[in-house]
Coordinates of C-alpha atoms in Angstrom, one line a residue:
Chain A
X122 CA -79.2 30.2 -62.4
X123 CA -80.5 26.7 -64.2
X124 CA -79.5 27.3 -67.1
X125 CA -75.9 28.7 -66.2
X126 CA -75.6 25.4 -64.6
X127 CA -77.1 23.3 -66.8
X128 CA -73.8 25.1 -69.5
X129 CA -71.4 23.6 -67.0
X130 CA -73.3 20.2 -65.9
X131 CA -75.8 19.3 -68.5
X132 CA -78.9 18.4 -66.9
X133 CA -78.1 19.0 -63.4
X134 CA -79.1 22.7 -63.5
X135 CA -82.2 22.2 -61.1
X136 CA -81.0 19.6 -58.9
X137 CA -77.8 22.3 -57.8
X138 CA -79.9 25.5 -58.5
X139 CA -81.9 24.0 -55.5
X140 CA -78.8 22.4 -53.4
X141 CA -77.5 25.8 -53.5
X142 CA -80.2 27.9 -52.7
X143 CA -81.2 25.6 -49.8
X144 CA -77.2 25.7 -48.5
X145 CA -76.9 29.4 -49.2
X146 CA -80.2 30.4 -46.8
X147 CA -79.6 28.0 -44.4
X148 CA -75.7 28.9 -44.0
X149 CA -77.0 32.6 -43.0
X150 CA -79.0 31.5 -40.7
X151 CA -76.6 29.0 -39.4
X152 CA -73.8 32.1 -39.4
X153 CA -76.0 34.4 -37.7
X154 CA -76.7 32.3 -34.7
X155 CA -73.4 30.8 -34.2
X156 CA -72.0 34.9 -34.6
X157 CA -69.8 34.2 -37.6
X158 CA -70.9 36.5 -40.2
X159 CA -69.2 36.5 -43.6
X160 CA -70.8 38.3 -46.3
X161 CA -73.3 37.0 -48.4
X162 CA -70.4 36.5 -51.5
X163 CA -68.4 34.3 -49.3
X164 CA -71.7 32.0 -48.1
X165 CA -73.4 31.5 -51.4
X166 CA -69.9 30.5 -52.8
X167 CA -69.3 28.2 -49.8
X168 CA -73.2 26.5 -50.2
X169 CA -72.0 26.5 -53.7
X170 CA -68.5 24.6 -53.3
X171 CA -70.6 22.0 -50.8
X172 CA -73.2 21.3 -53.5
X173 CA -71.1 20.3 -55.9
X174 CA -69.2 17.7 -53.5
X175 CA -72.2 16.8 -52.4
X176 CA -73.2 15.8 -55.8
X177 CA -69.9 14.4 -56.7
X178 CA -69.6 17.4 -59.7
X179 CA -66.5 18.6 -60.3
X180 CA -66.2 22.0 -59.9
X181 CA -62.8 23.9 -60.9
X182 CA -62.2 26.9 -60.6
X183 CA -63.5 28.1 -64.1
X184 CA -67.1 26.8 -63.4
X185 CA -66.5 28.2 -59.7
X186 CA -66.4 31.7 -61.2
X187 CA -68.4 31.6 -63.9
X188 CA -71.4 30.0 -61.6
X189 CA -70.5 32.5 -59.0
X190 CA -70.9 35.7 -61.6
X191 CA -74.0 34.7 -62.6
X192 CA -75.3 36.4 -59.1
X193 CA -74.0 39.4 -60.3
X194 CA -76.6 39.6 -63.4
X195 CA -79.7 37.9 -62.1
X196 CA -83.2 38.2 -64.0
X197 CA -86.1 40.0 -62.7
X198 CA -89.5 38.4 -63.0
X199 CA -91.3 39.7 -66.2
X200 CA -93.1 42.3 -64.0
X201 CA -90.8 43.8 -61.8
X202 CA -89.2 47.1 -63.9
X203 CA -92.5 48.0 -65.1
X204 CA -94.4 47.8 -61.7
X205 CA -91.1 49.7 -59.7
X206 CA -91.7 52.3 -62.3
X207 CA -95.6 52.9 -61.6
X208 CA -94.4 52.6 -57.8
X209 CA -91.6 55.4 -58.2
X210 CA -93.9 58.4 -57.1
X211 CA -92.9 56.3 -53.8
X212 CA -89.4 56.5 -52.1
X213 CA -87.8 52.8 -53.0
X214 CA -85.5 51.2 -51.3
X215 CA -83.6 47.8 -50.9
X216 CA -83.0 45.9 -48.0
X217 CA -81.0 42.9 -48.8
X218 CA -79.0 39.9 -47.5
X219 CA -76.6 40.9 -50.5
X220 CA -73.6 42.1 -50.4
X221 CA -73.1 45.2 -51.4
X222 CA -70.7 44.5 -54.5
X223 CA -73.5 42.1 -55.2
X224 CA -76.2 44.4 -55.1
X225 CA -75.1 47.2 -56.8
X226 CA -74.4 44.9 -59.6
X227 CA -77.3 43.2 -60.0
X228 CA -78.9 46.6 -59.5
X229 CA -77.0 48.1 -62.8
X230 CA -77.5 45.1 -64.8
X231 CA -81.3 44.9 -64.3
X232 CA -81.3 48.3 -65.5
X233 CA -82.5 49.4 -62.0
X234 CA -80.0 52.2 -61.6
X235 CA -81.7 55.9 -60.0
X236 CA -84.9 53.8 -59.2
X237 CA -83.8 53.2 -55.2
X238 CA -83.3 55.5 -52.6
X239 CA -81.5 53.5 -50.5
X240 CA -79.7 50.1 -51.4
X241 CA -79.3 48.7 -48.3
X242 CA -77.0 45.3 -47.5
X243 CA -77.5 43.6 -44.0
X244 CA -73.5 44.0 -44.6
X245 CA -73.5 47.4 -42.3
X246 CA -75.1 45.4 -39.6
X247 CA -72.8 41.8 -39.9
X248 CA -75.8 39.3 -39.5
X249 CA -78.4 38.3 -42.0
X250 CA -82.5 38.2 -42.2
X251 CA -84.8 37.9 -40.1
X252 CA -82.4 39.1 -37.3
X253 CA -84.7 42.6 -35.9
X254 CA -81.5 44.3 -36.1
X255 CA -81.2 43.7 -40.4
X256 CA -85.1 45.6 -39.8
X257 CA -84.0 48.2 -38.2
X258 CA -81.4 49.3 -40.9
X259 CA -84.4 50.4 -43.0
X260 CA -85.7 52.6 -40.5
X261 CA -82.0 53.8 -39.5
X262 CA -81.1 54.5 -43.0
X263 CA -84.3 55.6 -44.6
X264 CA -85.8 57.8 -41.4
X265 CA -89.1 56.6 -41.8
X266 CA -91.1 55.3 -38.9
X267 CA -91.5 51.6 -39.1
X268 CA -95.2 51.2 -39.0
X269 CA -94.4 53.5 -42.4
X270 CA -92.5 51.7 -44.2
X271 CA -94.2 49.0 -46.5
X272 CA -91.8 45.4 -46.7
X273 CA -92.3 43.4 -49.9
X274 CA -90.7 39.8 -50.0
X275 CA -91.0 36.7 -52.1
X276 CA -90.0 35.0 -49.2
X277 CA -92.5 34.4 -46.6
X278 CA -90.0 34.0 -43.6
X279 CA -88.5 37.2 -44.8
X280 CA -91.5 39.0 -44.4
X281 CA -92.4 37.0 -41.3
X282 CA -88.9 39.0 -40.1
X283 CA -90.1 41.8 -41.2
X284 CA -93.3 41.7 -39.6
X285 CA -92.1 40.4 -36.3
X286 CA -89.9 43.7 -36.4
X287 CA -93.0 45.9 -37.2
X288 CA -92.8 46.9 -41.3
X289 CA -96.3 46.4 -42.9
X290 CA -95.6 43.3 -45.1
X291 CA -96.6 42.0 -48.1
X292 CA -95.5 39.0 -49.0
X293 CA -95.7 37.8 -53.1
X294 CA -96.5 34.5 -53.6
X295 CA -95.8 34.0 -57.0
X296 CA -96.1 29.8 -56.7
X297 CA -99.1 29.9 -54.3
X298 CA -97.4 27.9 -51.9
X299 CA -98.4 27.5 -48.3
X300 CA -97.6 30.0 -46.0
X301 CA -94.7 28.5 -43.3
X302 CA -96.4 27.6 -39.9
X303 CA -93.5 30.6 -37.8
X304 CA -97.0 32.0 -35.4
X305 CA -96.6 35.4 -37.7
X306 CA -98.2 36.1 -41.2
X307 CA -97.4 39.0 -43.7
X308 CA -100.1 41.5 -43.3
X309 CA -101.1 41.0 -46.8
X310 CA -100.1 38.3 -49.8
X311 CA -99.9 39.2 -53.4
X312 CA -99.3 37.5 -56.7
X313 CA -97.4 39.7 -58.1
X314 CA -95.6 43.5 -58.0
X315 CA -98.1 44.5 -60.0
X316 CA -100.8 44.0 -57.6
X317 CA -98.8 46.5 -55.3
X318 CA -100.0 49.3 -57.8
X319 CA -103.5 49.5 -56.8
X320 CA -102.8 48.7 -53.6
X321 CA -100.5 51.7 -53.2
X322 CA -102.4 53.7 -55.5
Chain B
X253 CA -90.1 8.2 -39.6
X254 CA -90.4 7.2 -43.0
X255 CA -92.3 4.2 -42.0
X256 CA -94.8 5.7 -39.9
X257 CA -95.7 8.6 -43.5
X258 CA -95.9 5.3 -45.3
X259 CA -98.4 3.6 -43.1
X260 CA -100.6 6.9 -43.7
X261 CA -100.0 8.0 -47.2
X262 CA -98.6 5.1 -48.7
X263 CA -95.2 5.7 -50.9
X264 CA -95.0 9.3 -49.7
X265 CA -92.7 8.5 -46.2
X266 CA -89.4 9.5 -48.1
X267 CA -90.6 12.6 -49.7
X268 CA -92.8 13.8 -46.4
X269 CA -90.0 12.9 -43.8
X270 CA -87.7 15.1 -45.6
X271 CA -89.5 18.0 -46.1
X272 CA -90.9 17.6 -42.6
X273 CA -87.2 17.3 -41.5
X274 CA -86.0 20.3 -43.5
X275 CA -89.0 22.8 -42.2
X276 CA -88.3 21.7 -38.6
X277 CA -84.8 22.7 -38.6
X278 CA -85.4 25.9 -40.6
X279 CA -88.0 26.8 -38.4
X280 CA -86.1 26.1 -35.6
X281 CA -83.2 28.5 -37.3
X282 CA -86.0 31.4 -38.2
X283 CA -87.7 31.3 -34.8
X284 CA -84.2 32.0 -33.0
X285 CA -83.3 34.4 -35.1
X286 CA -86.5 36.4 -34.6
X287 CA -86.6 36.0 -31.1
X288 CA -89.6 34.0 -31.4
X289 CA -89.3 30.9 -29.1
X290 CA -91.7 27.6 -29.6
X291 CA -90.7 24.7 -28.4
X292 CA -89.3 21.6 -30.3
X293 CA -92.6 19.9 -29.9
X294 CA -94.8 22.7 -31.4
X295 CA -92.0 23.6 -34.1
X296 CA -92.1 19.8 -35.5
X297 CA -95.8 19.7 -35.7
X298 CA -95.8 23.3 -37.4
X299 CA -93.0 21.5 -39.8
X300 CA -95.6 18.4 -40.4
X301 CA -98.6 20.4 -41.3
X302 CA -96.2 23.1 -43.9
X303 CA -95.2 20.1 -45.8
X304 CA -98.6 18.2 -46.2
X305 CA -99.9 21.4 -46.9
X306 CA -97.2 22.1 -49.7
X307 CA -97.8 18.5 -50.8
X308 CA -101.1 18.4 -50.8
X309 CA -101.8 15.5 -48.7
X310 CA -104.9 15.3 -46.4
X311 CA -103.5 15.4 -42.8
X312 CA -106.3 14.5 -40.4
X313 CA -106.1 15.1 -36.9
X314 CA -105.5 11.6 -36.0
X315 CA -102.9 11.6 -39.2
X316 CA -101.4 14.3 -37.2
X317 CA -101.7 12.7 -33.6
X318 CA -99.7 9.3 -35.0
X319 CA -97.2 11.0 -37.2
X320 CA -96.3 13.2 -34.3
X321 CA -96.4 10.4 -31.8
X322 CA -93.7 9.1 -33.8
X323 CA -91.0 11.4 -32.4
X324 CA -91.8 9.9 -28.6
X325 CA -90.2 6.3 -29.5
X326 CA -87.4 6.9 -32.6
X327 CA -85.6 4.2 -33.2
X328 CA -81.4 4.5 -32.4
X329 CA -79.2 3.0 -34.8
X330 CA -77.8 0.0 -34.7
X331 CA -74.6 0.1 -32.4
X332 CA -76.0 3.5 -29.8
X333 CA -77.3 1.5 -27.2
X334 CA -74.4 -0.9 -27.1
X335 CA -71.1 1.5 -27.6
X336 CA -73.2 4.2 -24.3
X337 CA -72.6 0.8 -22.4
X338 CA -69.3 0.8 -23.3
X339 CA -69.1 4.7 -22.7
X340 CA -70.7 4.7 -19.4
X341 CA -67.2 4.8 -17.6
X342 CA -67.4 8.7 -18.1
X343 CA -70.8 10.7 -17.6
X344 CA -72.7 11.2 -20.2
X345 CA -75.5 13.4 -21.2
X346 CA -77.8 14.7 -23.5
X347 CA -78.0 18.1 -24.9
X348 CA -80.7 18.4 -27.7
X349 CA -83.3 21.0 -29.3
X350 CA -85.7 18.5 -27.9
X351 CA -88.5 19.5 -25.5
X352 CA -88.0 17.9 -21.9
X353 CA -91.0 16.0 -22.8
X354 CA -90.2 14.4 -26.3
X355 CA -86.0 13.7 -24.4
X356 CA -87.8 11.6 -22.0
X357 CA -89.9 9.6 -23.8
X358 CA -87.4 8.7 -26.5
X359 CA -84.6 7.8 -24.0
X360 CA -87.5 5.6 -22.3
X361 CA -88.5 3.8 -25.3
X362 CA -85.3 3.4 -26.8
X363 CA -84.2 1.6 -23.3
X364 CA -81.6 4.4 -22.2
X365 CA -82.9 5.2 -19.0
X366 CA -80.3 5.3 -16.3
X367 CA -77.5 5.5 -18.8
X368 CA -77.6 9.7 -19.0
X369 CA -76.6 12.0 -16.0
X370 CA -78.3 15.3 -17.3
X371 CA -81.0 15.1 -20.2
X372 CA -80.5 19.0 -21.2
X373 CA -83.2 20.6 -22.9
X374 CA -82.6 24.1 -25.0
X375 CA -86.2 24.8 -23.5
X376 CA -84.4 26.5 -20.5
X377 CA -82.8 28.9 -22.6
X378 CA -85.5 29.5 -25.0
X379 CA -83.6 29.5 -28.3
X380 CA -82.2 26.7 -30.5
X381 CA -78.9 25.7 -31.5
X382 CA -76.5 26.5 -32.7
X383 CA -76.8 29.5 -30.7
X384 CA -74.0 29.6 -27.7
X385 CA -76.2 29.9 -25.2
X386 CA -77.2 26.5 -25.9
X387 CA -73.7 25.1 -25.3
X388 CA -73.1 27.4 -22.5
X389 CA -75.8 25.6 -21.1
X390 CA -73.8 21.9 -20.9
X391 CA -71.2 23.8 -19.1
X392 CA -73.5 25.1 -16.4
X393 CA -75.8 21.9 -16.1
X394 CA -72.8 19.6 -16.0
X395 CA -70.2 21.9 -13.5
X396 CA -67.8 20.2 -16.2
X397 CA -65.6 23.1 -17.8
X398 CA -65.8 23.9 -21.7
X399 CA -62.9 22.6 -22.7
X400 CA -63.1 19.0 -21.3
X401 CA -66.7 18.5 -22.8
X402 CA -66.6 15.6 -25.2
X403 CA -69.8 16.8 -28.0
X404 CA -70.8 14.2 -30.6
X405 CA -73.3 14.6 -33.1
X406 CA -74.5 13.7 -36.4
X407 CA -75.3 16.9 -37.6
X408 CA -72.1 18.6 -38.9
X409 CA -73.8 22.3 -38.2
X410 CA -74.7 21.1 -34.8
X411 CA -70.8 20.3 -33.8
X412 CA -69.3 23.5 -35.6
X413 CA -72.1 25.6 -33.0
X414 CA -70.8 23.3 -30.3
X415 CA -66.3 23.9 -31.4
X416 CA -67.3 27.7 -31.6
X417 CA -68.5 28.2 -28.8
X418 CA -65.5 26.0 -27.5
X419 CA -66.3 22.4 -26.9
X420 CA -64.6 19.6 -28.1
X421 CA -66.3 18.2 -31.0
X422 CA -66.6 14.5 -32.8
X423 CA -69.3 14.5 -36.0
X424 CA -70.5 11.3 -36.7
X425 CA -70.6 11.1 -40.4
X426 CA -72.4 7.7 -41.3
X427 CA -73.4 8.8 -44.5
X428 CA -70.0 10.0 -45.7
X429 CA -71.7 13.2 -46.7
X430 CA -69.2 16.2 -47.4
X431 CA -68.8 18.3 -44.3
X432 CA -70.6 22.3 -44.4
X433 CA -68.3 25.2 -45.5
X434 CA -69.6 27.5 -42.1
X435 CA -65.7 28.7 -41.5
X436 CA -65.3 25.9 -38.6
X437 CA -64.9 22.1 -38.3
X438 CA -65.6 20.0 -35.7
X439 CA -61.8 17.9 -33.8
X440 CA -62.9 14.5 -34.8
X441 CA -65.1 12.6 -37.8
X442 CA -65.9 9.1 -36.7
X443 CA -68.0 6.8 -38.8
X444 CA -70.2 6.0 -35.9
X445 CA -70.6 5.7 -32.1
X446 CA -68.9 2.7 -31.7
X447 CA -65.6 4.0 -33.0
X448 CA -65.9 6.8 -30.2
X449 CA -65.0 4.0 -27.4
X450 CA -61.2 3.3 -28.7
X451 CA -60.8 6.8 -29.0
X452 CA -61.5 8.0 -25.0
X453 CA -60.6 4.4 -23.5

């Protein structure tokens, strides 16, 4: 995502890599508890729109779209094929704020494709994470019991969702950050997916 | 707020306040989501302790006592106290994520007392804004219907919760900053308080 941005706006990749994320999370959350859902397309191009004015860039409508397909091929970190593949004796599944356009795409591109069982978007449910109800989807579309089914984030309030809801959660902390003070904690923290091998094993 | 870092870890206020600032709102955001209720006092001090922590500062438990103790007496700006004056033909109250306690202390020390008919705390209703609920709440406490409410607030997200649930909104947008894409937009942008007494006289 930096570097697509730094191609349009030379040296301003992190500064609106960051501007957008922070917009694009907190406009979910926003959405969800005002009961205006729009899909997860439509916010991360909105946080992405705001950004820019913010920043006094000027996007047109080239940079708009070529920005906005970049969430359409994201990278995986280094780990993450090899690890899913040592984990596929395991159903798989995703449970994602994307939409589904976006996730099937991302999904292909990554080379991902026949790994998941399920690729699930909070779209079916019209509110995003850490709502209970974006929880539930997994058991509703998966069947499995929810004390079952074993939640893996890199985002510790997602997992803190996750947990609240009652999925075991593991939470990866790639950066080693802090955890966020929310009165729940994953029920286990990782560095990596690899670490989920023997843990699984 | 910035002050008050500086005095304890000197050329850190800017950096501190706004992360502290950040993590209280998106805690506030999470915690309603998940159903998990704190109040706004317990959320801000979870928010200051996150961001040392992620900044590695040491925060003592009398670092902690002051910084906190800052949010009993913030400071208004400039022209608030004066343009309520010249508001105080109509009743006017306060409706904030604030915890009764924190309300009363900073409408004490910022010499307001006597100027606000209801000092509405979300406390009542156990979630933040901008859930509805919140903003149903004005209606209730106040007897005035939705419709004829007059909200104001600095924080763009905070008058499109307010219009969507109905009320009629003014954002007070000092800063000039670009207003959020959440779908909605507040009636009226004013550049402060003092411009909202032409516009009801």
């Amino acid at each position: 995502m930096i570097s697509a941005v730094n191609e349009k706006f030379p040296g301003q990749g992190p500064a609106v890599s960051a501007g957008w994320r922070t917009r694009q999370l907190e406009y979910t959350w926003l959405r969800s508890l005002m009961g205006r859902y729009e899909d997860f397309w439509h916010v991360t191009e909105s946080a992405l729109v705001t950004t820019c004015n913010a920043m006094k860039l000027p996007l047109d409508a080239a940079a708009r779209t070529q920005l906005m397909e970049s969430y359409l091929h994201l990278d995986t970190f280094p780990e993450v094929k090899q690890a899913l593949k040592a984990l596929s004796h395991l159903p798989l599944s995703i449970l994602s704020n994307g939409s589904p356009k976006m996730l099937h795409a991302v999904v292909e591109s990554a080379g991902l494709e026949g790994i998941f069982t399920h690729i699930i978007s909070v779209d079916e449910v019209k509110i995003f994470k850490p709502a209970p109800v974006v929880y539930e989807l997994a058991v509703k579309k998966t069947g499995v019991e929810k004390g079952h089914i074993g939640f893996v984030s890199s985002n510790f309030w997602d997992g803190a969702g996750a947990k609240a809801f009652g999925l075991r959660t593991h939470w990866i902390n790639r950066a080693g950050v802090p955890p966020d003070e929310l009165g729940i904690t994953p029920d286990v923290t990782l560095k990596s997916l690899t670490d989920l091998i023997d843990l699984v094993a």
